[in-house]
Coordinates of C-alpha atoms in Angstrom, one line a residue:
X1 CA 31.3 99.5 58.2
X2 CA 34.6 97.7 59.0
X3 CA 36.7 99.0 61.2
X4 CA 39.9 100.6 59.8
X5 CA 43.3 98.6 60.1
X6 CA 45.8 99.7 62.8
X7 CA 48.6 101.5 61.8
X8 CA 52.3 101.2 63.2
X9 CA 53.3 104.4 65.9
X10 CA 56.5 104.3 67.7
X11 CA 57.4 105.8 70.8
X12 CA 60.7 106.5 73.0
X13 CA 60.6 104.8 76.3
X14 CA 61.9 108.1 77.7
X15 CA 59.9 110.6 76.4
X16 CA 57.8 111.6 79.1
X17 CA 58.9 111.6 82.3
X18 CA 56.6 110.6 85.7
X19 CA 57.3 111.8 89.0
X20 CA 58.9 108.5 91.4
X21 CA 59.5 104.7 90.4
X22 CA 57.6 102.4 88.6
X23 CA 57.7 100.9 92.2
X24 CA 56.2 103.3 93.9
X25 CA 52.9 103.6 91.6
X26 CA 52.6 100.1 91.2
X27 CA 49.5 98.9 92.9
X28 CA 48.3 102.8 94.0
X29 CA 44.6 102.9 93.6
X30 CA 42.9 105.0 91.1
X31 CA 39.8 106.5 92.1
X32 CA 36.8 106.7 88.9
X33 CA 33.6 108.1 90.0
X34 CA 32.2 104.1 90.5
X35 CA 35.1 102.4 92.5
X36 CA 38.8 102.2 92.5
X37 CA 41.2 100.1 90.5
X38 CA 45.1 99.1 91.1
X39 CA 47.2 98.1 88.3
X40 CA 49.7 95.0 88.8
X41 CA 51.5 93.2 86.7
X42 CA 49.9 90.1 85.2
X43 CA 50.5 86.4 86.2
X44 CA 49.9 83.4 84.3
X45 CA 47.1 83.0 86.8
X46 CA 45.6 85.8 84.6
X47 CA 46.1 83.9 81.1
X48 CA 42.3 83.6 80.9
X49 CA 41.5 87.2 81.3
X50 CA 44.1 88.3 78.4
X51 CA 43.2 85.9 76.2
X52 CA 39.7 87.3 76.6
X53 CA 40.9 91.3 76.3
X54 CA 42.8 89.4 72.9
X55 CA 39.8 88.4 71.2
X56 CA 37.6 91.4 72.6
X57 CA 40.0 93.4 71.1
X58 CA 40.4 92.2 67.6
X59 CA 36.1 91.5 67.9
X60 CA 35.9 95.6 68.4
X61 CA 38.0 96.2 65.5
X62 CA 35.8 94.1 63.5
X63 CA 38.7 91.5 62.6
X64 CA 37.9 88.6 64.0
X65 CA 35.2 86.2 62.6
X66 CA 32.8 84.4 65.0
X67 CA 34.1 81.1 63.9
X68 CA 37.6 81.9 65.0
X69 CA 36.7 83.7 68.7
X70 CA 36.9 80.5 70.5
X71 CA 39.8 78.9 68.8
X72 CA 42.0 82.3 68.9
X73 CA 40.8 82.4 73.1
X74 CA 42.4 79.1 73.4
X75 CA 45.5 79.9 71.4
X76 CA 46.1 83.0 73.1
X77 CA 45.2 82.0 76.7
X78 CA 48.0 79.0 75.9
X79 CA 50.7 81.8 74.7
X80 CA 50.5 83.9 77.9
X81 CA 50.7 80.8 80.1
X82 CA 53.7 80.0 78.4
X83 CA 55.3 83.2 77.7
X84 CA 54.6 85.4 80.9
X85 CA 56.7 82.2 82.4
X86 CA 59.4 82.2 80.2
X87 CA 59.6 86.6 80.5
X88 CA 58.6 86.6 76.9
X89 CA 55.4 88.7 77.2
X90 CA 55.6 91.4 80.3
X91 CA 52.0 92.9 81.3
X92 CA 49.9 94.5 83.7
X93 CA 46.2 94.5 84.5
X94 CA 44.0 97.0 85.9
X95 CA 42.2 95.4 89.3
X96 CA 39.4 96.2 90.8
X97 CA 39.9 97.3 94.2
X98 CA 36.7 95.7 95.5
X99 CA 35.4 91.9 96.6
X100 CA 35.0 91.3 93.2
X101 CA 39.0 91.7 92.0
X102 CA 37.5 92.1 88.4
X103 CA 40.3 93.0 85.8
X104 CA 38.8 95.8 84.2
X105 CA 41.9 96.3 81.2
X106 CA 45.5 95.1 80.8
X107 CA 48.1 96.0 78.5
X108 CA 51.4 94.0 77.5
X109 CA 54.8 94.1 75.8
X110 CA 56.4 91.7 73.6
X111 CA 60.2 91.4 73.6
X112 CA 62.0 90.7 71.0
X113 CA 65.5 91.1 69.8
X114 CA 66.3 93.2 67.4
X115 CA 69.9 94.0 65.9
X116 CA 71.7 97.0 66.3
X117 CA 70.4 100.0 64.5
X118 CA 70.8 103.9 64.3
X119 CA 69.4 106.5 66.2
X120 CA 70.0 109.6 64.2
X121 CA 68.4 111.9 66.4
X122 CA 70.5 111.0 69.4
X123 CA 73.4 110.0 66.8
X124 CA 74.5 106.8 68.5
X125 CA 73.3 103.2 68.2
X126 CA 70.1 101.3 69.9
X127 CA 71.0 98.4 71.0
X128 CA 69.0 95.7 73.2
X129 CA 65.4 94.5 72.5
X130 CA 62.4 96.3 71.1
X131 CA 59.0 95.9 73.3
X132 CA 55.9 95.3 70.7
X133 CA 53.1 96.7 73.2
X134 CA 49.8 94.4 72.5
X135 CA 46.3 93.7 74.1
X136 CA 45.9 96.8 74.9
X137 CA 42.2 96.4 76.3
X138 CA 39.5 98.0 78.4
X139 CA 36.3 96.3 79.7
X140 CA 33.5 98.5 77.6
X141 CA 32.5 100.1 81.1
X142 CA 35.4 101.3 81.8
X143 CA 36.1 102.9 78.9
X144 CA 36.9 106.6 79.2
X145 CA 38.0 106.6 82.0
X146 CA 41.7 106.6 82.3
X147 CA 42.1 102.9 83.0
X148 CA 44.1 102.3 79.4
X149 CA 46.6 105.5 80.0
X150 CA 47.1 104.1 83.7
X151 CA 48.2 100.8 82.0
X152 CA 50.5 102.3 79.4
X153 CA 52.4 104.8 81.8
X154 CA 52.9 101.9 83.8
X155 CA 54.1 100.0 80.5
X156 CA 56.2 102.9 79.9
X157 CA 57.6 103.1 83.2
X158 CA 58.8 99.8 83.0
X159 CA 60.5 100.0 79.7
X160 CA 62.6 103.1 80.7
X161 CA 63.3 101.2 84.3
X162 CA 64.8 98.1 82.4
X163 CA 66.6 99.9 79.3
X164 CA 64.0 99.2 76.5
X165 CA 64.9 102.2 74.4
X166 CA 62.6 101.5 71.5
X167 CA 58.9 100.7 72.1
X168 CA 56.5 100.3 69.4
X169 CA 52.8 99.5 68.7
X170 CA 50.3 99.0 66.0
X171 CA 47.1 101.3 66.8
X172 CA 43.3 101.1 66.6
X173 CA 41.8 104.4 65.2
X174 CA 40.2 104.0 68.9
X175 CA 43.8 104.2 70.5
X176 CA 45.7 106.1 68.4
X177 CA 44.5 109.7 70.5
X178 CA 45.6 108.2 73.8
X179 CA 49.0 106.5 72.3
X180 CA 49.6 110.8 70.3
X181 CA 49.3 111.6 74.2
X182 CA 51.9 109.6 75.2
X183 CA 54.0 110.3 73.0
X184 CA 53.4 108.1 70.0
X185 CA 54.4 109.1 66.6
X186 CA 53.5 107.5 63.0
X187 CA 56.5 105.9 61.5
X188 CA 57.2 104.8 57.8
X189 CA 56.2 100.5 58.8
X190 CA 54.4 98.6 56.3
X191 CA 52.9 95.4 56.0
X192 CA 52.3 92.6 53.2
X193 CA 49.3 91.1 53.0
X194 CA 50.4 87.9 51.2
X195 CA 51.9 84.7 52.1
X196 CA 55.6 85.1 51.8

């Protein structure tokens, strides 16, 4: 059975509030019942490992076609060489805090300018770019175990620390329970399917 398409949710970077700085939880381990993990932010050093946590992704969803794993690995390990460089893509990994330093998940956001637009419910404007969260992705392992909610109140943190006041996503029917946690509501996106 294919997996079912994600759907567009939308969230306010301040919604939910954590106690001290992005700062000061950056890098605190996180204990699971096998080992502890930090979360940092991702370096280009890491373009490798997202580009994997891309096409695992998109492979659990049941959207990406054998033929097209390696090619989309390359593609995407390219991008985030490029883009974590140029402050185009912002993310964060979740580190094991062991010899083995394996990254375990990462999430990341996507910034892209948007123009001006109205925010009825606080009846002013939003100005300022929008963060598209992407590759949100946990090792099967690790799975359950608070490593992708770590990442995104992380993500989160960040947004509200550097005045990104709108914050969206498209989710997996896997995600979409954590993201209705955080915060996440459905919104009224669509997509087309042809070629414009």
């Amino acid at each position: 059975m294919a997996a079912a398409r994600p759907s567009a949710v939308r969230a306010r970077a301040g919604i939910r509030r954590h106690r001290g700085s992005v700062a000061a939880r950056a890098g605190a381990p996180r204990e699971t019942a096998l080992a502890v993990y930090r979360i940092r932010r991702a370096t280009a050093a890491d373009a490798g490992v997202l580009a994997r946590h891309r096409a695992g992704m998109f492979r659990d969803m049941g959207e990406l076609p054998d033929d097209l794993h390696d090619t989309l690995i390359e593609a995407a390990r390219a991008y985030f060489t490029q883009a974590i460089a140029d402050r185009r893509y912002v993310g964060w990994v979740a580190q094991l805090d062991d010899e083995s330093g394996e990254i375990v998940g990462g999430a990341g956001l996507q910034l892209r300018e948007l123009l001006p637009r109205p925010d009825v419910a606080r009846g002013r404007l939003v100005r300022g770019p929008q963060g598209l969260i992407l590759n949100v992705y946990t090792e099967r392992a690790w799975r359950r175990r608070g490593v992708a909610a770590a990442l995104m109140r992380e993500l989160l943190g960040w947004c509200r620390e550097n005045g990104i006041e709108s914050v969206v996503l498209h989710a997996s029917a896997e995600g979409r329970p954590l993201y209705e946690k955080l915060g996440f509501t459905s919104t009224n996106e669509m997509r087309y399917p042809g070629d414009p």
